[in-house]
Amino acid sequence: MISDSTFRALSSLETPFYYYDLDVLRNTLDSITKHGISKGYHIHYALKANHQPKILGYILAAGLSADCVSGGEVEHALSCGFNPDQIAFAGVGKRDIEILTGLNNDIFCFNVESVQELKVINGLAAANNKKARVALRLNPNVDAKTHRYITTGLEENKFGINEEELPSIFELLPALTAIELIGIHFHIGSQIEQIEPFTHLCNRANELNKLFDEKGFDISVINVGGGFGIDYSNPDSSGVPDFEHYFGTFHKHIKLKPHQKLHFELGRSIIGQSGSLVTRVLFTKEGRQKKFAIVDAGMTELIRPALYQAKHEIELLSKNSRPAKKYDVVGPICESSDIFRTDYELPELKRGDLLAIRSCGAYGEVMKSNYNLRHHIETIYSDELVELKMD
Ligand SMILES: *Cc1c(COP(=O)(O)O)cnc(C)c1O
């Protein structure tokens, strides 16, 4: 919920812009500390969800590590203060130059997604007198029960190594002398709202952990990835995801040997509820069937609705007592998919009204583009408003 004084401070700013509530971020990190880090778990933050240096500063200070999916993210994590030994590097298609970035910086671990990638990393590491620490990304064939574009742990998906390939990898590994196998890795998808897929994942991880042990590979890292969802329908009452239940599920079901550490890679659940996209109503338009509210943010600022049919709550910030009406809230971009919500109930809207599209902290600002040569938009943090409020 955005308070009246915050609204007054925001209403003087040029729209659209991203707004981050740092109290929500702090409360989220406190909960992760209490329920996850306290259990000895290593939590890597998935930078791809949001890489704002200020946000990374809070996450780093809370004791989290980094999960990167490109050489650019590895470089960014380093420049924002993460230690090389905190960085995991995942991704189904790493270029040689990106692998070298990881090797030259002696990062903690490469999460490797295919046999060919394993051979290429071995070759590059050997040529540079390096040893690459590696976790194999295994495809556990667990259905994450989420949107098909963000399901990643099924055999039909492009990610990870399938179980049938393991015997040949076990044979190959001793010859790859520049590879040090340290772990197994999983990531079954994103915006997973039920706990059940995570329970399945624990069972599969236990089986595969046992298999590696039987084959004589001593692994110290079990990385169960990320994917924990947020409640897009209730951004205020569910501002902090239920990490007690999430980490508790792993605590209950995962079987670790004394020297093994459990790693996570969370993105959305850490930053998702902290961000809003603040936008202004440009025009209202009434057709025979529909009322449209045309706002000044579009799919160029927030693509999730167009890309995954995602539904974000929209809050009218200029509180009033006008009667409720149903609107299609749409952006200005020349694409029919540029719609935030259809038939969405809001108090009657007028030109100039300020709206907050909620739960945009993850996969929001990072996916913006300048399609239509859209102008750059600002990023505003709640602690900057203290000054604005005093004006
Ligand atoms: C995207 C991604 C994550 C983070 O996913 P969230 O749903 O944001 O928690 C973790 N690990 C890997 C390998 C990823 O690609």
PDB file of C-alpha atoms in Angstrom, residues 41-289:
ATOM      1  CA  TYR A  41      21.710 -22.609   3.594  1.00  0.00           C
ATOM      2  CA  HIS A  42      23.562 -20.651   0.908  1.00  0.00           C
ATOM      3  CA  ILE A  43      21.175 -18.349  -0.911  1.00  0.00           C
ATOM      4  CA  HIS A  44      22.310 -17.031  -4.277  1.00  0.00           C
ATOM      5  CA  TYR A  45      20.293 -14.088  -5.566  1.00  0.00           C
ATOM      6  CA  ALA A  46      19.411 -14.465  -9.269  1.00  0.00           C
ATOM      7  CA  LEU A  47      20.606 -11.146 -10.691  1.00  0.00           C
ATOM      8  CA  LYS A  48      18.510 -11.522 -13.788  1.00  0.00           C
ATOM      9  CA  ALA A  49      15.363 -10.649 -11.762  1.00  0.00           C
ATOM     10  CA  ASN A  50      16.700  -7.163 -11.020  1.00  0.00           C
ATOM     11  CA  HIS A  51      20.275  -5.915 -11.151  1.00  0.00           C
ATOM     12  CA  GLN A  52      19.985  -2.373  -9.758  1.00  0.00           C
ATOM     13  CA  PRO A  53      23.239  -1.743  -7.831  1.00  0.00           C
ATOM     14  CA  LYS A  54      21.372  -0.223  -4.888  1.00  0.00           C
ATOM     15  CA  ILE A  55      19.187  -3.322  -4.559  1.00  0.00           C
ATOM     16  CA  LEU A  56      22.220  -5.600  -4.916  1.00  0.00           C
ATOM     17  CA  GLY A  57      23.844  -3.623  -2.087  1.00  0.00           C
ATOM     18  CA  TYR A  58      21.064  -4.592   0.332  1.00  0.00           C
ATOM     19  CA  ILE A  59      21.115  -8.201  -0.830  1.00  0.00           C
ATOM     20  CA  LEU A  60      24.896  -8.476  -0.472  1.00  0.00           C
ATOM     21  CA  ALA A  61      24.787  -6.876   2.988  1.00  0.00           C
ATOM     22  CA  ALA A  62      22.202  -9.469   4.060  1.00  0.00           C
ATOM     23  CA  GLY A  63      24.776 -12.190   3.342  1.00  0.00           C
ATOM     24  CA  LEU A  64      23.445 -13.555   0.066  1.00  0.00           C
ATOM     25  CA  SER A  65      25.599 -14.747  -2.841  1.00  0.00           C
ATOM     26  CA  ALA A  66      24.977 -14.295  -6.568  1.00  0.00           C
ATOM     27  CA  ASP A  67      23.548 -16.404  -9.384  1.00  0.00           C
ATOM     28  CA  CYS A  68      24.447 -15.136 -12.845  1.00  0.00           C
ATOM     29  CA  VAL A  69      23.284 -16.219 -16.301  1.00  0.00           C
ATOM     30  CA  SER A  70      25.703 -14.286 -18.520  1.00  0.00           C
ATOM     31  CA  GLY A  71      29.253 -12.992 -18.540  1.00  0.00           C
ATOM     32  CA  GLY A  72      27.787  -9.504 -18.220  1.00  0.00           C
ATOM     33  CA  GLU A  73      26.029 -10.503 -15.009  1.00  0.00           C
ATOM     34  CA  VAL A  74      29.241 -12.038 -13.638  1.00  0.00           C
ATOM     35  CA  GLU A  75      31.068  -8.760 -14.308  1.00  0.00           C
ATOM     36  CA  HIS A  76      28.213  -6.736 -12.815  1.00  0.00           C
ATOM     37  CA  ALA A  77      28.070  -8.888  -9.660  1.00  0.00           C
ATOM     38  CA  LEU A  78      31.828  -8.419  -9.200  1.00  0.00           C
ATOM     39  CA  SER A  79      31.624  -4.661  -9.738  1.00  0.00           C
ATOM     40  CA  CYS A  80      28.784  -4.448  -7.188  1.00  0.00           C
ATOM     41  CA  GLY A  81      30.943  -6.092  -4.526  1.00  0.00           C
ATOM     42  CA  PHE A  82      30.197  -9.807  -4.653  1.00  0.00           C
ATOM     43  CA  ASN A  83      33.249 -12.006  -4.128  1.00  0.00           C
ATOM     44  CA  PRO A  84      34.212 -14.396  -6.932  1.00  0.00           C
ATOM     45  CA  ASP A  85      33.704 -17.298  -4.515  1.00  0.00           C
ATOM     46  CA  GLN A  86      30.044 -16.266  -4.119  1.00  0.00           C
ATOM     47  CA  ILE A  87      29.215 -16.441  -7.826  1.00  0.00           C
ATOM     48  CA  ALA A  88      27.462 -19.315  -9.576  1.00  0.00           C
ATOM     49  CA  PHE A  89      27.236 -19.057 -13.371  1.00  0.00           C
ATOM     50  CA  ALA A  90      24.293 -20.845 -15.025  1.00  0.00           C
ATOM     51  CA  GLY A  91      22.851 -20.707 -18.524  1.00  0.00           C
ATOM     52  CA  VAL A  92      22.169 -23.093 -21.383  1.00  0.00           C
ATOM     53  CA  GLY A  93      24.316 -21.189 -23.906  1.00  0.00           C
ATOM     54  CA  LYS A  94      27.536 -19.696 -22.572  1.00  0.00           C
ATOM     55  CA  ARG A  95      29.931 -18.154 -25.121  1.00  0.00           C
ATOM     56  CA  ASP A  96      33.661 -18.902 -24.815  1.00  0.00           C
ATOM     57  CA  ILE A  97      34.355 -15.311 -23.819  1.00  0.00           C
ATOM     58  CA  GLU A  98      31.814 -15.589 -20.992  1.00  0.00           C
ATOM     59  CA  ILE A  99      33.299 -18.866 -19.775  1.00  0.00           C
ATOM     60  CA  LEU A 100      36.696 -17.168 -19.744  1.00  0.00           C
ATOM     61  CA  THR A 101      35.280 -14.324 -17.634  1.00  0.00           C
ATOM     62  CA  GLY A 102      34.237 -16.929 -15.084  1.00  0.00           C
ATOM     63  CA  LEU A 103      37.554 -18.802 -15.247  1.00  0.00           C
ATOM     64  CA  ASN A 104      39.757 -15.724 -15.062  1.00  0.00           C
ATOM     65  CA  ASN A 105      37.865 -14.509 -12.001  1.00  0.00           C
ATOM     66  CA  ASP A 106      37.934 -17.934 -10.315  1.00  0.00           C
ATOM     67  CA  ILE A 107      34.204 -17.937  -9.679  1.00  0.00           C
ATOM     68  CA  PHE A 108      32.671 -20.407  -7.246  1.00  0.00           C
ATOM     69  CA  CYS A 109      30.991 -22.648  -9.803  1.00  0.00           C
ATOM     70  CA  PHE A 110      29.741 -23.153 -13.352  1.00  0.00           C
ATOM     71  CA  ASN A 111      26.337 -24.780 -13.587  1.00  0.00           C
ATOM     72  CA  VAL A 112      26.802 -26.907 -16.698  1.00  0.00           C
ATOM     73  CA  GLU A 113      23.876 -27.850 -18.901  1.00  0.00           C
ATOM     74  CA  SER A 114      25.247 -30.286 -21.509  1.00  0.00           C
ATOM     75  CA  VAL A 115      28.033 -32.786 -22.204  1.00  0.00           C
ATOM     76  CA  GLN A 116      29.431 -30.582 -24.930  1.00  0.00           C
ATOM     77  CA  GLU A 117      29.558 -27.576 -22.591  1.00  0.00           C
ATOM     78  CA  LEU A 118      31.461 -29.696 -20.060  1.00  0.00           C
ATOM     79  CA  LYS A 119      34.098 -30.542 -22.699  1.00  0.00           C
ATOM     80  CA  VAL A 120      34.382 -26.928 -23.855  1.00  0.00           C
ATOM     81  CA  ILE A 121      34.852 -25.621 -20.291  1.00  0.00           C
ATOM     82  CA  ASN A 122      37.460 -28.324 -19.689  1.00  0.00           C
ATOM     83  CA  GLY A 123      39.341 -27.275 -22.817  1.00  0.00           C
ATOM     84  CA  LEU A 124      39.263 -23.565 -21.988  1.00  0.00           C
ATOM     85  CA  ALA A 125      40.272 -24.186 -18.363  1.00  0.00           C
ATOM     86  CA  ALA A 126      43.165 -26.483 -19.363  1.00  0.00           C
ATOM     87  CA  ALA A 127      44.438 -23.971 -21.925  1.00  0.00           C
ATOM     88  CA  ASN A 128      44.500 -21.291 -19.226  1.00  0.00           C
ATOM     89  CA  ASN A 129      45.947 -23.425 -16.430  1.00  0.00           C
ATOM     90  CA  LYS A 130      42.732 -23.158 -14.470  1.00  0.00           C
ATOM     91  CA  LYS A 131      40.530 -25.651 -12.734  1.00  0.00           C
ATOM     92  CA  ALA A 132      36.805 -25.115 -13.269  1.00  0.00           C
ATOM     93  CA  ARG A 133      34.514 -25.994 -10.394  1.00  0.00           C
ATOM     94  CA  VAL A 134      31.338 -27.428 -11.878  1.00  0.00           C
ATOM     95  CA  ALA A 135      27.854 -28.431 -10.803  1.00  0.00           C
ATOM     96  CA  LEU A 136      25.893 -30.477 -13.318  1.00  0.00           C
ATOM     97  CA  ARG A 137      22.434 -29.086 -14.006  1.00  0.00           C
ATOM     98  CA  LEU A 138      20.263 -32.164 -13.997  1.00  0.00           C
ATOM     99  CA  ASN A 139      16.800 -32.303 -15.413  1.00  0.00           C
ATOM    100  CA  PRO A 140      14.726 -33.873 -12.631  1.00  0.00           C
ATOM    101  CA  ASN A 141      11.611 -34.175 -14.834  1.00  0.00           C
ATOM    102  CA  VAL A 142       9.455 -32.513 -12.183  1.00  0.00           C
ATOM    103  CA  ASP A 143       6.419 -30.525 -13.312  1.00  0.00           C
ATOM    104  CA  ALA A 144       6.545 -27.084 -11.702  1.00  0.00           C
ATOM    105  CA  LYS A 145       2.853 -26.484 -12.548  1.00  0.00           C
ATOM    106  CA  THR A 146       3.462 -22.957 -13.739  1.00  0.00           C
ATOM    107  CA  HIS A 147       3.135 -21.142 -17.081  1.00  0.00           C
ATOM    108  CA  ARG A 148       4.693 -23.245 -19.865  1.00  0.00           C
ATOM    109  CA  TYR A 149       7.114 -20.448 -20.798  1.00  0.00           C
ATOM    110  CA  ILE A 150       8.617 -20.549 -17.295  1.00  0.00           C
ATOM    111  CA  THR A 151       8.667 -24.316 -16.758  1.00  0.00           C
ATOM    112  CA  THR A 152      12.218 -25.569 -17.066  1.00  0.00           C
ATOM    113  CA  GLY A 153      12.503 -28.948 -15.335  1.00  0.00           C
ATOM    114  CA  LEU A 154      10.743 -31.229 -17.837  1.00  0.00           C
ATOM    115  CA  GLU A 155      12.515 -33.448 -20.368  1.00  0.00           C
ATOM    116  CA  GLU A 156      10.917 -31.503 -23.216  1.00  0.00           C
ATOM    117  CA  ASN A 157      12.582 -28.257 -22.019  1.00  0.00           C
ATOM    118  CA  LYS A 158      15.914 -27.066 -23.408  1.00  0.00           C
ATOM    119  CA  PHE A 159      17.547 -26.887 -19.963  1.00  0.00           C
ATOM    120  CA  GLY A 160      19.749 -29.363 -18.129  1.00  0.00           C
ATOM    121  CA  ILE A 161      21.113 -32.868 -18.569  1.00  0.00           C
ATOM    122  CA  ASN A 162      18.701 -35.817 -18.685  1.00  0.00           C
ATOM    123  CA  GLU A 163      19.261 -38.877 -16.534  1.00  0.00           C
ATOM    124  CA  GLU A 164      19.966 -41.215 -19.502  1.00  0.00           C
ATOM    125  CA  GLU A 165      23.075 -39.182 -20.255  1.00  0.00           C
ATOM    126  CA  LEU A 166      24.604 -39.715 -16.831  1.00  0.00           C
ATOM    127  CA  PRO A 167      26.355 -43.069 -17.447  1.00  0.00           C
ATOM    128  CA  SER A 168      28.342 -41.564 -20.325  1.00  0.00           C
ATOM    129  CA  ILE A 169      29.182 -38.503 -18.223  1.00  0.00           C
ATOM    130  CA  PHE A 170      30.412 -40.714 -15.363  1.00  0.00           C
ATOM    131  CA  GLU A 171      32.715 -42.396 -17.866  1.00  0.00           C
ATOM    132  CA  LEU A 172      33.883 -39.133 -19.358  1.00  0.00           C
ATOM    133  CA  LEU A 173      34.569 -37.160 -16.156  1.00  0.00           C
ATOM    134  CA  PRO A 174      37.897 -38.738 -15.087  1.00  0.00           C
ATOM    135  CA  ALA A 175      39.394 -37.668 -18.426  1.00  0.00           C
ATOM    136  CA  LEU A 176      38.343 -34.040 -17.944  1.00  0.00           C
ATOM    137  CA  THR A 177      41.285 -33.108 -15.785  1.00  0.00           C
ATOM    138  CA  ALA A 178      40.556 -29.363 -15.656  1.00  0.00           C
ATOM    139  CA  ILE A 179      37.069 -29.975 -14.250  1.00  0.00           C
ATOM    140  CA  GLU A 180      36.393 -30.375 -10.557  1.00  0.00           C
ATOM    141  CA  LEU A 181      32.897 -31.738 -10.074  1.00  0.00           C
ATOM    142  CA  ILE A 182      31.592 -30.179  -6.860  1.00  0.00           C
ATOM    143  CA  GLY A 183      27.849 -30.457  -7.108  1.00  0.00           C
ATOM    144  CA  ILE A 184      24.524 -31.161  -8.690  1.00  0.00           C
ATOM    145  CA  HIS A 185      22.114 -28.416  -9.651  1.00  0.00           C
ATOM    146  CA  PHE A 186      18.407 -28.188 -10.411  1.00  0.00           C
ATOM    147  CA  HIS A 187      16.043 -25.387 -11.382  1.00  0.00           C
ATOM    148  CA  ILE A 188      12.533 -26.485 -12.255  1.00  0.00           C
ATOM    149  CA  GLY A 189      10.874 -23.218 -13.210  1.00  0.00           C
ATOM    150  CA  SER A 190       9.641 -19.880 -11.978  1.00  0.00           C
ATOM    151  CA  GLN A 191       6.581 -18.460 -10.194  1.00  0.00           C
ATOM    152  CA  ILE A 192       5.897 -21.840  -8.577  1.00  0.00           C
ATOM    153  CA  GLU A 193       2.968 -21.238  -6.252  1.00  0.00           C
ATOM    154  CA  GLN A 194       2.513 -24.697  -4.761  1.00  0.00           C
ATOM    155  CA  ILE A 195       4.898 -26.454  -2.410  1.00  0.00           C
ATOM    156  CA  GLU A 196       4.359 -29.892  -3.912  1.00  0.00           C
ATOM    157  CA  PRO A 197       6.791 -29.523  -6.870  1.00  0.00           C
ATOM    158  CA  PHE A 198       9.526 -28.631  -4.344  1.00  0.00           C
ATOM    159  CA  THR A 199       8.781 -31.790  -2.348  1.00  0.00           C
ATOM    160  CA  HIS A 200       9.123 -33.822  -5.579  1.00  0.00           C
ATOM    161  CA  LEU A 201      12.344 -32.005  -6.337  1.00  0.00           C
ATOM    162  CA  CYS A 202      13.749 -32.967  -2.911  1.00  0.00           C
ATOM    163  CA  ASN A 203      12.962 -36.633  -3.571  1.00  0.00           C
ATOM    164  CA  ARG A 204      14.607 -36.553  -7.011  1.00  0.00           C
ATOM    165  CA  ALA A 205      17.629 -34.684  -5.626  1.00  0.00           C
ATOM    166  CA  ASN A 206      18.005 -37.340  -2.909  1.00  0.00           C
ATOM    167  CA  GLU A 207      17.921 -40.139  -5.510  1.00  0.00           C
ATOM    168  CA  LEU A 208      20.467 -38.432  -7.736  1.00  0.00           C
ATOM    169  CA  ASN A 209      22.700 -37.527  -4.789  1.00  0.00           C
ATOM    170  CA  LYS A 210      22.735 -41.215  -3.888  1.00  0.00           C
ATOM    171  CA  LEU A 211      23.536 -42.204  -7.490  1.00  0.00           C
ATOM    172  CA  PHE A 212      26.564 -39.882  -7.645  1.00  0.00           C
ATOM    173  CA  ASP A 213      27.758 -41.283  -4.335  1.00  0.00           C
ATOM    174  CA  GLU A 214      27.434 -44.872  -5.584  1.00  0.00           C
ATOM    175  CA  LYS A 215      29.457 -43.973  -8.673  1.00  0.00           C
ATOM    176  CA  GLY A 216      32.229 -42.638  -6.450  1.00  0.00           C
ATOM    177  CA  PHE A 217      31.756 -38.904  -6.988  1.00  0.00           C
ATOM    178  CA  ASP A 218      32.079 -36.893  -3.810  1.00  0.00           C
ATOM    179  CA  ILE A 219      29.913 -33.840  -4.210  1.00  0.00           C
ATOM    180  CA  SER A 220      29.598 -31.077  -1.631  1.00  0.00           C
ATOM    181  CA  VAL A 221      26.969 -28.823  -3.216  1.00  0.00           C
ATOM    182  CA  ILE A 222      23.310 -29.627  -3.711  1.00  0.00           C
ATOM    183  CA  ASN A 223      21.825 -26.628  -5.509  1.00  0.00           C
ATOM    184  CA  VAL A 224      18.038 -26.711  -5.749  1.00  0.00           C
ATOM    185  CA  GLY A 225      17.704 -23.497  -7.780  1.00  0.00           C
ATOM    186  CA  GLY A 226      14.929 -20.973  -7.351  1.00  0.00           C
ATOM    187  CA  GLY A 227      11.435 -20.500  -8.645  1.00  0.00           C
ATOM    188  CA  PHE A 228       9.518 -19.751  -5.453  1.00  0.00           C
ATOM    189  CA  GLY A 229       6.511 -17.651  -6.497  1.00  0.00           C
ATOM    190  CA  ILE A 230       4.940 -14.491  -5.130  1.00  0.00           C
ATOM    191  CA  ASP A 231       1.267 -13.641  -4.618  1.00  0.00           C
ATOM    192  CA  TYR A 232       0.529 -11.221  -7.449  1.00  0.00           C
ATOM    193  CA  SER A 233      -3.111 -10.903  -6.322  1.00  0.00           C
ATOM    194  CA  ASN A 234      -2.285  -9.713  -2.800  1.00  0.00           C
ATOM    195  CA  PRO A 235       0.794  -7.491  -2.908  1.00  0.00           C
ATOM    196  CA  ASP A 236       0.044  -5.933   0.500  1.00  0.00           C
ATOM    197  CA  SER A 237      -1.224  -8.796   2.661  1.00  0.00           C
ATOM    198  CA  SER A 238       1.370 -11.181   1.124  1.00  0.00           C
ATOM    199  CA  GLY A 239       4.206  -8.713   0.767  1.00  0.00           C
ATOM    200  CA  VAL A 240       6.762 -11.205   2.120  1.00  0.00           C
ATOM    201  CA  PRO A 241       6.539 -14.745   0.677  1.00  0.00           C
ATOM    202  CA  ASP A 242       6.148 -17.614   3.144  1.00  0.00           C
ATOM    203  CA  PHE A 243       9.831 -18.513   3.438  1.00  0.00           C
ATOM    204  CA  GLU A 244       9.197 -20.449   6.637  1.00  0.00           C
ATOM    205  CA  HIS A 245       7.119 -22.968   4.664  1.00  0.00           C
ATOM    206  CA  TYR A 246       9.470 -22.934   1.662  1.00  0.00           C
ATOM    207  CA  PHE A 247      12.756 -23.512   3.492  1.00  0.00           C
ATOM    208  CA  GLY A 248      10.968 -25.763   5.991  1.00  0.00           C
ATOM    209  CA  THR A 249       9.948 -28.070   3.122  1.00  0.00           C
ATOM    210  CA  PHE A 250      13.563 -28.530   2.054  1.00  0.00           C
ATOM    211  CA  HIS A 251      14.658 -28.917   5.667  1.00  0.00           C
ATOM    212  CA  LYS A 252      12.133 -31.717   6.079  1.00  0.00           C
ATOM    213  CA  HIS A 253      12.720 -33.607   2.821  1.00  0.00           C
ATOM    214  CA  ILE A 254      16.282 -33.120   1.624  1.00  0.00           C
ATOM    215  CA  LYS A 255      18.904 -35.605   2.796  1.00  0.00           C
ATOM    216  CA  LEU A 256      22.389 -34.151   3.094  1.00  0.00           C
ATOM    217  CA  LYS A 257      25.608 -35.818   4.086  1.00  0.00           C
ATOM    218  CA  PRO A 258      27.463 -33.998   6.890  1.00  0.00           C
ATOM    219  CA  HIS A 259      29.809 -32.149   4.520  1.00  0.00           C
ATOM    220  CA  GLN A 260      27.152 -31.261   1.945  1.00  0.00           C
ATOM    221  CA  LYS A 261      25.699 -27.750   1.710  1.00  0.00           C
ATOM    222  CA  LEU A 262      22.294 -26.832   0.339  1.00  0.00           C
ATOM    223  CA  HIS A 263      22.267 -23.914  -2.117  1.00  0.00           C
ATOM    224  CA  PHE A 264      19.328 -21.946  -3.479  1.00  0.00           C
ATOM    225  CA  GLU A 265      18.990 -19.453  -6.323  1.00  0.00           C
ATOM    226  CA  LEU A 266      16.067 -17.138  -5.649  1.00  0.00           C
ATOM    227  CA  GLY A 267      15.142 -14.134  -7.743  1.00  0.00           C
ATOM    228  CA  ARG A 268      11.488 -13.196  -7.924  1.00  0.00           C
ATOM    229  CA  SER A 269      10.628 -14.045  -4.309  1.00  0.00           C
ATOM    230  CA  ILE A 270      13.370 -11.684  -3.077  1.00  0.00           C
ATOM    231  CA  ILE A 271      12.606  -8.538  -5.052  1.00  0.00           C
ATOM    232  CA  GLY A 272       9.206  -9.032  -6.736  1.00  0.00           C
ATOM    233  CA  GLN A 273       6.945  -7.381  -4.170  1.00  0.00           C
ATOM    234  CA  SER A 274       9.240  -4.372  -3.605  1.00  0.00           C
ATOM    235  CA  GLY A 275       8.673  -2.768  -6.994  1.00  0.00           C
ATOM    236  CA  SER A 276       5.814  -0.868  -8.612  1.00  0.00           C
ATOM    237  CA  LEU A 277       5.538   0.709 -12.021  1.00  0.00           C
ATOM    238  CA  VAL A 278       3.951   4.116 -11.524  1.00  0.00           C
ATOM    239  CA  THR A 279       2.057   5.424 -14.522  1.00  0.00           C
ATOM    240  CA  ARG A 280      -0.429   8.169 -15.342  1.00  0.00           C
ATOM    241  CA  VAL A 281      -3.727   7.975 -17.192  1.00  0.00           C
ATOM    242  CA  LEU A 282      -3.278   9.801 -20.481  1.00  0.00           C
ATOM    243  CA  PHE A 283      -6.725   9.339 -21.941  1.00  0.00           C
ATOM    244  CA  THR A 284      -9.947   7.485 -21.270  1.00  0.00           C
ATOM    245  CA  LYS A 285     -11.968   6.178 -24.144  1.00  0.00           C
ATOM    246  CA  GLU A 286     -15.389   4.606 -24.141  1.00  0.00           C
ATOM    247  CA  GLY A 287     -16.458   2.211 -26.879  1.00  0.00           C
ATOM    248  CA  ARG A 288     -19.786   0.436 -27.205  1.00  0.00           C
ATOM    249  CA  GLN A 289     -18.359  -2.654 -25.470  1.00  0.00           C
TER     250      GLN A 289
END
